[in-house]
């Protein structure tokens, strides 16, 4: 490696280190798992660039060549495993698409297993085999990001662009490590620039994705469209967000659901622990709902004690049962809040969860879906599971665990639902 080439890759490593520092600052502000993953991902990517570019060997010639070669072989599959696993979380694959979830997780595990298996190959074939594993995984990541964008995740497009740049940068780095002839100083400068641009693009998308967490910690400016307590979108801005999501869902022909969570008797919490404790309860309700639906699905505060979420993609209508029970179970767990005198107290929130299957209400307006979900949440208060939906077969308001998923009849748009007890037919 010439001095000029060493300067190129040292500068690139320094620029990537700045991305790492920005991610670390985000981690210090939000202290979230996603921010920690983003920081670790960029650290591993920096290690990948350093090893394959040959900087360690140029700076420390006495390094063990065998150990350095083994590190070069394994660092790529390791990056693929960690990258696929974390991208799976960033794209909300578990909540959005079963195929995406399994493809990213399966390919990540396969990458690290196959990467270790390459060490059994002849010495000259180990690094080329690792390069193939990494390039295939990057290609898969691009496909999954594009798929997520088609499902309505706007930030997935940025990650896809970053992954496309990564394909070029990774190919160039493996070419340098393998000693491919014809890669001169100009090409190395281009590959170094692409690597920096790739990680900066992905880092920017992760910074944007953690925006709500920074708002909650007071590091983002407040806007009138956000609820001051929960930092969720509220009122008309949230309804507009749902309308856009509904339009995307219709274009992609994905099945979806609207979930409403109603908090009953908030005055009981105020009398027990004070107004500040009630705000903490609302904050925890918002956090638990967002965690159950995933960061990629819109969640907002419709009005004071009503929270709404839209799942833009469900695996099957039967998944509504699991979704409703999971949300209700999360909301019914005790919450620890600070009372007016500063002591921590435990409260249980009286809630109801309403689930509306959008596939059965294809022509309904968003406002109608919101009102139906709200009425179902009111009806759920009388049910043991605290989660209700319309039975696809009978049209009755039933606990979600008793809903029958067969050949459903379409429900008339605008049908009203009054709070009912389980087993009593809803008025249409």
Short mmCIF file of C-alpha atoms in Angstrom, two decimals:
data_model
loop_
_atom_site.label_atom_id
_atom_site.label_comp_id
_atom_site.label_asym_id
_atom_site.label_seq_id
_atom_site.Cartn_x
_atom_site.Cartn_y
_atom_site.Cartn_z
CA UNK A 1 0.00 0.00 0.00
CA UNK A 2 1.42 3.36 -1.05
CA UNK A 3 1.45 6.38 1.23
CA UNK A 4 -1.27 8.05 -0.85
CA UNK A 5 -3.50 4.96 -0.64
CA UNK A 6 -2.90 4.81 3.11
CA UNK A 7 -3.94 8.46 3.35
CA UNK A 8 -7.13 7.74 1.35
CA UNK A 9 -8.26 4.89 3.61
CA UNK A 10 -7.18 6.67 6.78
CA UNK A 11 -9.34 9.64 5.77
CA UNK A 12 -12.25 7.32 4.97
CA UNK A 13 -11.86 5.60 8.35
CA UNK A 14 -11.83 8.99 10.05
CA UNK A 15 -15.05 10.01 8.29
CA UNK A 16 -16.71 6.73 9.29
CA UNK A 17 -15.52 7.35 12.85
CA UNK A 18 -17.46 10.64 12.77
CA UNK A 19 -20.60 8.67 11.84
CA UNK A 20 -19.89 6.40 14.81
CA UNK A 21 -19.59 9.45 17.09
CA UNK A 22 -22.91 10.85 15.86
CA UNK A 23 -24.58 7.49 16.53
CA UNK A 24 -22.95 7.39 19.97
CA UNK A 25 -24.36 10.87 20.69
CA UNK A 26 -27.79 9.62 19.64
CA UNK A 27 -27.35 6.68 22.02
CA UNK A 28 -26.45 8.99 24.91
CA UNK A 29 -29.54 11.12 24.22
CA UNK A 30 -32.12 8.38 23.72
CA UNK A 31 -30.58 5.36 25.47
CA UNK A 32 -32.63 3.13 23.18
CA UNK A 33 -31.89 -0.35 21.87
CA UNK A 34 -32.16 0.88 18.27
CA UNK A 35 -29.54 3.59 18.90
CA UNK A 36 -27.22 1.05 20.56
CA UNK A 37 -27.59 -1.27 17.57
CA UNK A 38 -26.86 1.56 15.15
CA UNK A 39 -23.71 2.50 17.04
CA UNK A 40 -22.48 -1.10 17.19
CA UNK A 41 -23.27 -1.61 13.49
CA UNK A 42 -21.14 1.36 12.46
CA UNK A 43 -18.28 0.25 14.72
CA UNK A 44 -18.27 -3.20 13.09
CA UNK A 45 -18.48 -1.56 9.64
CA UNK A 46 -15.45 0.59 10.51
CA UNK A 47 -13.56 -2.57 11.49
CA UNK A 48 -14.59 -4.16 8.17
CA UNK A 49 -13.24 -1.21 6.16
CA UNK A 50 -9.97 -1.11 8.10
CA UNK A 51 -9.26 -4.84 7.77
CA UNK A 52 -10.06 -5.22 4.07
CA UNK A 53 -8.39 -1.99 2.97
CA UNK A 54 -5.08 -3.16 4.46
CA UNK A 55 -4.57 -0.25 6.85
CA UNK A 56 -3.56 -2.44 9.87
CA UNK A 57 -0.91 -4.26 7.82
CA UNK A 58 0.48 -0.96 6.49
CA UNK A 59 0.64 0.63 9.95
CA UNK A 60 1.85 -2.45 11.87
CA UNK A 61 3.85 -4.68 9.47
CA UNK A 62 4.73 -7.15 12.25
CA UNK A 63 1.10 -8.30 12.62
CA UNK A 64 0.62 -12.06 12.28
CA UNK A 65 -0.36 -12.60 8.59
CA UNK A 66 -2.33 -15.75 9.39
CA UNK A 67 -4.40 -14.06 12.11
CA UNK A 68 -4.98 -11.04 9.87
CA UNK A 69 -6.18 -13.29 7.03
CA UNK A 70 -8.59 -15.11 9.36
CA UNK A 71 -9.96 -11.77 10.58
CA UNK A 72 -10.48 -10.63 6.97
CA UNK A 73 -12.37 -13.85 6.18
CA UNK A 74 -14.67 -13.69 9.22
CA UNK A 75 -15.37 -9.95 9.50
CA UNK A 76 -17.58 -9.88 6.38
CA UNK A 77 -19.94 -12.72 7.41
CA UNK A 78 -20.04 -11.25 10.93
CA UNK A 79 -21.11 -7.87 9.53
CA UNK A 80 -23.74 -9.62 7.39
CA UNK A 81 -25.15 -11.46 10.39
CA UNK A 82 -25.32 -8.37 12.60
CA UNK A 83 -26.53 -6.16 9.76
CA UNK A 84 -29.37 -8.49 8.74
CA UNK A 85 -30.44 -9.00 12.35
CA UNK A 86 -30.51 -5.29 13.08
CA UNK A 87 -32.09 -4.31 9.74
CA UNK A 88 -34.81 -6.81 10.63
CA UNK A 89 -35.55 -4.71 13.70
CA UNK A 90 -35.17 -1.33 11.98
CA UNK A 91 -37.67 -2.36 9.28
CA UNK A 92 -40.09 -3.83 11.82
CA UNK A 93 -40.05 -7.14 9.94
CA UNK A 94 -41.74 -9.07 12.74
CA UNK A 95 -44.74 -6.74 12.69
CA UNK A 96 -44.83 -6.15 8.94
CA UNK A 97 -44.06 -9.20 6.87
CA UNK A 98 -43.39 -12.83 7.81
CA UNK A 99 -41.31 -13.51 4.69
CA UNK A 100 -39.13 -10.46 5.34
CA UNK A 101 -38.64 -11.50 8.96
CA UNK A 102 -37.61 -15.06 8.13
CA UNK A 103 -35.48 -14.10 5.14
CA UNK A 104 -33.39 -11.57 7.07
CA UNK A 105 -33.00 -13.74 10.16
CA UNK A 106 -32.31 -16.93 8.19
CA UNK A 107 -29.80 -15.32 5.84
CA UNK A 108 -27.98 -13.67 8.74
CA UNK A 109 -27.59 -16.96 10.58
CA UNK A 110 -26.56 -18.70 7.35
CA UNK A 111 -23.94 -16.00 6.71
CA UNK A 112 -22.11 -16.50 10.00
CA UNK A 113 -22.32 -20.31 9.76
CA UNK A 114 -21.07 -20.37 6.17
CA UNK A 115 -18.43 -17.78 7.04
CA UNK A 116 -16.93 -20.07 9.67
CA UNK A 117 -17.22 -23.00 7.26
CA UNK A 118 -15.06 -21.15 4.69
CA UNK A 119 -12.08 -21.62 6.99
CA UNK A 120 -12.17 -25.30 6.02
CA UNK A 121 -11.54 -24.38 2.37
CA UNK A 122 -8.07 -24.09 0.86
CA UNK A 123 -6.36 -20.85 1.93
CA UNK A 124 -6.68 -19.20 -1.49
CA UNK A 125 -10.45 -19.84 -1.66
CA UNK A 126 -11.43 -18.58 1.80
CA UNK A 127 -11.60 -14.85 1.09
CA UNK A 128 -13.42 -15.21 -2.28
CA UNK A 129 -16.00 -17.47 -0.60
CA UNK A 130 -16.52 -14.91 2.18
CA UNK A 131 -16.92 -12.19 -0.48
CA UNK A 132 -19.70 -14.17 -2.20
CA UNK A 133 -21.53 -14.66 1.13
CA UNK A 134 -21.39 -10.95 1.92
CA UNK A 135 -22.42 -9.77 -1.56
CA UNK A 136 -25.43 -12.12 -1.59
CA UNK A 137 -26.52 -10.86 1.83
CA UNK A 138 -26.20 -7.22 0.79
CA UNK A 139 -28.32 -7.97 -2.28
CA UNK A 140 -30.94 -9.61 -0.07
CA UNK A 141 -30.94 -6.59 2.25
CA UNK A 142 -31.61 -4.30 -0.72
CA UNK A 143 -34.54 -6.47 -1.78
CA UNK A 144 -36.02 -6.50 1.75
CA UNK A 145 -35.64 -2.71 2.07
CA UNK A 146 -37.42 -2.16 -1.25
CA UNK A 147 -40.13 -4.57 -0.08
CA UNK A 148 -40.50 -2.58 3.15
CA UNK A 149 -40.78 0.65 1.14
CA UNK A 150 -43.59 -0.91 -0.89
CA UNK A 151 -45.32 -1.65 2.41
CA UNK A 152 -45.20 2.02 3.37
CA UNK A 153 -41.91 2.52 5.24
CA UNK A 154 -40.54 5.78 3.83
CA UNK A 155 -37.20 5.48 5.62
CA UNK A 156 -36.59 2.02 4.14
CA UNK A 157 -35.84 3.67 0.79
CA UNK A 158 -32.88 5.49 2.34
CA UNK A 159 -31.56 2.25 3.82
CA UNK A 160 -31.98 0.59 0.39
CA UNK A 161 -29.96 3.38 -1.27
CA UNK A 162 -27.28 3.01 1.40
CA UNK A 163 -27.22 -0.75 0.81
CA UNK A 164 -26.81 -0.23 -2.95
CA UNK A 165 -23.81 1.97 -2.27
CA UNK A 166 -22.59 -0.71 0.12
CA UNK A 167 -22.69 -3.26 -2.69
CA UNK A 168 -20.20 -1.14 -4.65
CA UNK A 169 -18.01 -0.39 -1.65
CA UNK A 170 -17.91 -3.98 -0.41
CA UNK A 171 -17.07 -5.26 -3.89
CA UNK A 172 -14.21 -2.79 -4.13
CA UNK A 173 -12.85 -3.65 -0.69
CA UNK A 174 -12.81 -7.37 -1.45
CA UNK A 175 -11.13 -6.61 -4.76
CA UNK A 176 -8.39 -4.71 -2.92
CA UNK A 177 -8.00 -7.47 -0.30
CA UNK A 178 -7.75 -10.12 -3.04
CA UNK A 179 -5.20 -8.08 -4.97
CA UNK A 180 -7.30 -7.80 -8.14
CA UNK A 181 -5.13 -6.11 -10.77
CA UNK A 182 -6.18 -2.74 -12.16
CA UNK A 183 -7.47 -1.22 -8.90
CA UNK A 184 -5.33 1.89 -8.80
CA UNK A 185 -5.38 4.97 -6.62
CA UNK A 186 -8.32 6.54 -8.45
CA UNK A 187 -10.56 3.51 -8.00
CA UNK A 188 -9.55 3.17 -4.37
CA UNK A 189 -10.48 6.81 -3.76
CA UNK A 190 -13.88 6.13 -5.36
CA UNK A 191 -14.45 2.99 -3.26
CA UNK A 192 -13.46 4.85 -0.09
CA UNK A 193 -15.89 7.68 -0.89
CA UNK A 194 -18.69 5.19 -1.58
CA UNK A 195 -18.07 3.43 1.76
CA UNK A 196 -18.30 6.73 3.64
CA UNK A 197 -21.42 7.82 1.73
CA UNK A 198 -23.05 4.43 2.30
CA UNK A 199 -22.61 4.48 6.09
CA UNK A 200 -23.54 8.17 6.29
CA UNK A 201 -26.81 7.46 4.42
CA UNK A 202 -27.74 4.52 6.63
CA UNK A 203 -26.73 6.50 9.73
CA UNK A 204 -28.98 9.40 8.67
CA UNK A 205 -31.92 7.02 8.30
CA UNK A 206 -31.31 5.58 11.77
CA UNK A 207 -31.05 9.11 13.20
CA UNK A 208 -34.39 9.95 11.60
CA UNK A 209 -35.95 6.72 12.91
CA UNK A 210 -34.95 7.63 16.48
CA UNK A 211 -36.53 11.08 16.19
CA UNK A 212 -39.48 10.26 18.46
CA UNK A 213 -37.17 8.92 21.17
CA UNK A 214 -35.25 12.22 21.08
CA UNK A 215 -38.53 14.17 21.32
CA UNK A 216 -39.43 12.20 24.43
CA UNK A 217 -36.11 13.21 26.01
CA UNK A 218 -36.53 16.85 24.97
CA UNK A 219 -33.79 16.89 22.30
CA UNK A 220 -36.13 17.68 19.39
CA UNK A 221 -38.18 20.89 18.98
CA UNK A 222 -41.86 20.58 19.80
CA UNK A 223 -44.45 21.02 17.06
CA UNK A 224 -48.18 21.53 17.44
CA UNK A 225 -48.85 18.29 15.55
CA UNK A 226 -47.31 16.28 18.41
CA UNK A 227 -49.04 15.56 21.70
CA UNK A 228 -47.01 17.32 24.45
CA UNK A 229 -47.32 14.37 26.87
CA UNK A 230 -46.78 11.27 24.74
CA UNK A 231 -44.85 12.90 21.84
CA UNK A 232 -47.14 11.05 19.42
CA UNK A 233 -48.98 12.69 16.56
CA UNK A 234 -52.40 13.84 17.66
CA UNK A 235 -55.67 15.15 16.26
CA UNK A 236 -55.92 16.18 12.61
CA UNK A 237 -52.20 15.62 11.78
CA UNK A 238 -52.51 12.01 12.93
CA UNK A 239 -55.71 11.48 10.93
CA UNK A 240 -53.91 12.79 7.82
CA UNK A 241 -51.07 10.36 8.53
CA UNK A 242 -53.60 7.51 8.71
CA UNK A 243 -55.23 8.59 5.44
CA UNK A 244 -51.84 8.44 3.68
CA UNK A 245 -51.17 5.03 5.21
CA UNK A 246 -54.60 3.80 4.07
CA UNK A 247 -53.85 4.97 0.53
CA UNK A 248 -50.53 3.10 0.58
CA UNK A 249 -52.24 -0.02 1.86
CA UNK A 250 -54.79 0.08 -0.94
CA UNK A 251 -52.05 0.48 -3.56
CA UNK A 252 -50.05 -2.46 -2.23
CA UNK A 253 -53.22 -4.53 -1.58
CA UNK A 254 -51.96 -5.46 1.87
CA UNK A 255 -54.34 -6.52 4.63
CA UNK A 256 -54.36 -4.23 7.66
CA UNK A 257 -56.06 -3.35 10.93
CA UNK A 258 -56.93 -0.35 13.09
CA UNK A 259 -56.42 -0.78 16.84
CA UNK A 260 -57.92 1.55 19.44
CA UNK A 261 -56.97 1.62 23.13
CA UNK A 262 -59.32 3.44 25.51
CA UNK A 263 -58.32 4.33 29.07
CA UNK A 264 -61.30 4.29 31.46
CA UNK A 265 -61.70 6.14 34.77
CA UNK A 266 -58.56 8.30 34.57
CA UNK A 267 -59.88 10.23 37.57
CA UNK A 268 -59.19 7.15 39.73
CA UNK A 269 -55.49 7.43 38.90
CA UNK A 270 -55.53 11.18 39.59
CA UNK A 271 -57.11 10.64 43.02
CA UNK A 272 -54.62 7.85 43.80
CA UNK A 273 -51.37 9.41 42.58
CA UNK A 274 -52.00 12.86 41.09
CA UNK A 275 -52.15 14.47 37.65
CA UNK A 276 -48.47 13.90 36.96
CA UNK A 277 -48.96 10.17 37.47
CA UNK A 278 -51.81 10.17 34.94
CA UNK A 279 -49.51 11.75 32.36
CA UNK A 280 -46.95 9.03 33.09
CA UNK A 281 -49.67 6.41 32.55
CA UNK A 282 -50.57 7.93 29.17
CA UNK A 283 -46.87 7.95 28.26
CA UNK A 284 -46.53 4.26 29.16
CA UNK A 285 -49.71 3.37 27.24
CA UNK A 286 -48.28 5.09 24.15
CA UNK A 287 -44.91 3.36 24.58
CA UNK A 288 -46.45 -0.10 25.05
CA UNK A 289 -48.74 0.31 22.05
CA UNK A 290 -45.87 1.45 19.82
CA UNK A 291 -43.70 -1.43 21.05
CA UNK A 292 -46.40 -4.02 20.26
CA UNK A 293 -47.11 -2.61 16.78
CA UNK A 294 -43.50 -1.80 15.90
CA UNK A 295 -41.82 1.51 15.13
CA UNK A 296 -42.87 1.44 11.48
CA UNK A 297 -46.64 1.46 12.13
CA UNK A 298 -48.38 4.81 12.85
CA UNK A 299 -49.48 5.31 16.47
CA UNK A 300 -51.17 8.46 17.71
CA UNK A 301 -53.31 10.02 20.41
CA UNK A 302 -56.75 10.47 18.89
CA UNK A 303 -58.09 12.36 21.88
CA UNK A 304 -57.30 12.61 25.59
CA UNK A 305 -57.74 8.95 26.64
CA UNK A 306 -57.99 7.27 23.23
CA UNK A 307 -54.93 5.95 21.40
CA UNK A 308 -55.07 4.66 17.83
CA UNK A 309 -52.62 2.50 15.88
CA UNK A 310 -52.66 1.31 12.29
CA UNK A 311 -51.05 -1.98 11.33
CA UNK A 312 -50.40 -1.55 7.61
CA UNK A 313 -49.70 -5.23 7.05
CA UNK A 314 -50.94 -8.38 8.77
CA UNK A 315 -50.03 -11.94 7.85
CA UNK A 316 -53.63 -13.19 7.87
CA UNK A 317 -57.02 -12.22 9.36
CA UNK A 318 -56.42 -14.75 12.14
CA UNK A 319 -53.38 -12.68 13.20
CA UNK A 320 -55.85 -10.04 14.46
CA UNK A 321 -56.66 -12.35 17.37
CA UNK A 322 -53.03 -12.52 18.46
CA UNK A 323 -52.54 -8.80 17.91
CA UNK A 324 -55.56 -7.81 19.99
CA UNK A 325 -54.69 -10.15 22.86
CA UNK A 326 -51.05 -9.07 22.82
CA UNK A 327 -51.93 -5.37 23.02
CA UNK A 328 -54.53 -5.94 25.75
CA UNK A 329 -52.12 -8.07 27.77
CA UNK A 330 -49.40 -5.42 27.55
CA UNK A 331 -51.79 -2.67 28.68
CA UNK A 332 -53.09 -4.64 31.67
CA UNK A 333 -49.67 -5.16 33.21
CA UNK A 334 -49.03 -2.96 36.28
CA UNK A 335 -47.46 0.43 35.69
CA UNK A 336 -45.08 2.10 38.13
CA UNK A 337 -45.53 5.86 38.31
CA UNK A 338 -44.42 8.66 40.63
CA UNK A 339 -47.13 9.99 42.93
CA UNK A 340 -47.63 13.62 43.96
CA UNK A 341 -45.39 13.17 47.04
CA UNK A 342 -42.55 11.71 44.95
CA UNK A 343 -42.95 8.05 45.92
CA UNK A 344 -43.28 5.30 43.31
CA UNK A 345 -46.69 3.62 43.26
CA UNK A 346 -48.11 0.76 41.21
CA UNK A 347 -51.32 1.30 39.27
CA UNK A 348 -53.41 -0.93 37.05
CA UNK A 349 -55.12 0.78 34.15
CA UNK A 350 -58.73 0.04 33.20
CA UNK A 351 -58.54 -0.32 29.41
CA UNK A 352 -60.39 -1.65 26.39
CA UNK A 353 -58.91 -2.62 23.03
CA UNK A 354 -60.87 -2.50 19.78
CA UNK A 355 -59.63 -4.18 16.60
CA UNK A 356 -61.06 -3.40 13.15
CA UNK A 357 -60.15 -5.60 10.20
CA UNK A 358 -59.62 -3.24 7.27
CA UNK A 359 -60.02 -6.02 4.72
CA UNK A 360 -63.69 -6.27 5.68
CA UNK A 361 -64.16 -2.48 5.43
CA UNK A 362 -62.26 -1.83 2.20
CA UNK A 363 -64.42 1.11 1.10
CA UNK A 364 -64.76 2.80 4.49
CA UNK A 365 -63.30 6.20 5.24
CA UNK A 366 -60.58 6.48 7.88
CA UNK A 367 -62.89 8.43 10.20
CA UNK A 368 -65.44 5.59 10.10
CA UNK A 369 -62.75 3.05 10.93
CA UNK A 370 -61.57 5.18 13.84
CA UNK A 371 -65.06 5.51 15.27
CA UNK A 372 -65.71 1.79 14.91
CA UNK A 373 -62.44 0.93 16.65
CA UNK A 374 -63.31 3.33 19.46
CA UNK A 375 -66.76 1.79 19.96
CA UNK A 376 -65.25 -1.70 19.96
CA UNK A 377 -62.79 -0.60 22.64
CA UNK A 378 -65.74 0.58 24.74
CA UNK A 379 -67.44 -2.79 24.27
CA UNK A 380 -64.23 -4.61 25.23
CA UNK A 381 -64.46 -3.23 28.76
CA UNK A 382 -67.16 -5.80 29.49
CA UNK A 383 -65.02 -8.70 28.24
CA UNK A 384 -62.53 -10.78 30.18
CA UNK A 385 -59.74 -10.35 27.63
CA UNK A 386 -60.46 -6.61 27.25
CA UNK A 387 -60.12 -6.93 23.46
CA UNK A 388 -63.06 -6.92 21.02
CA UNK A 389 -63.70 -7.08 17.29
CA UNK A 390 -66.49 -7.80 14.84
CA UNK A 391 -66.90 -11.51 14.16
CA UNK A 392 -66.15 -12.01 10.44
CA UNK A 393 -68.91 -14.63 10.10
CA UNK A 394 -71.78 -13.18 12.14
CA UNK A 395 -71.00 -9.48 12.43
CA UNK A 396 -71.40 -9.66 16.22
CA UNK A 397 -69.16 -7.83 18.63
CA UNK A 398 -67.19 -10.59 20.33
CA UNK A 399 -63.96 -11.04 22.29
CA UNK A 400 -61.11 -11.37 19.80
CA UNK A 401 -60.30 -14.88 21.04
CA UNK A 402 -63.81 -16.04 20.00
CA UNK A 403 -63.81 -14.51 16.51
CA UNK A 404 -64.39 -17.04 13.73
CA UNK A 405 -62.22 -16.58 10.66
CA UNK A 406 -63.83 -18.26 7.70
CA UNK A 407 -65.69 -16.97 4.66
CA UNK A 408 -66.70 -13.57 5.92
CA UNK A 409 -69.55 -11.45 4.70
CA UNK A 410 -68.74 -7.81 4.03
CA UNK A 411 -69.81 -5.34 6.69
CA UNK A 412 -71.69 -2.30 5.50
CA UNK A 413 -69.63 0.86 5.50
CA UNK A 414 -70.76 3.23 8.21
CA UNK A 415 -72.33 0.52 10.34
CA UNK A 416 -72.56 1.75 13.90
CA UNK A 417 -71.52 -0.28 16.90
CA UNK A 418 -72.86 0.30 20.35
CA UNK A 419 -71.08 -0.97 23.46
CA UNK A 420 -72.39 -4.48 24.02
CA UNK A 421 -71.65 -7.43 26.20
CA UNK A 422 -70.04 -10.58 24.77
CA UNK A 423 -72.35 -12.69 22.66
CA UNK A 424 -74.93 -9.97 22.07
CA UNK A 425 -75.40 -9.05 18.43
CA UNK A 426 -74.17 -5.57 17.56
CA UNK A 427 -76.64 -3.16 16.02
CA UNK A 428 -75.86 -2.51 12.35
#
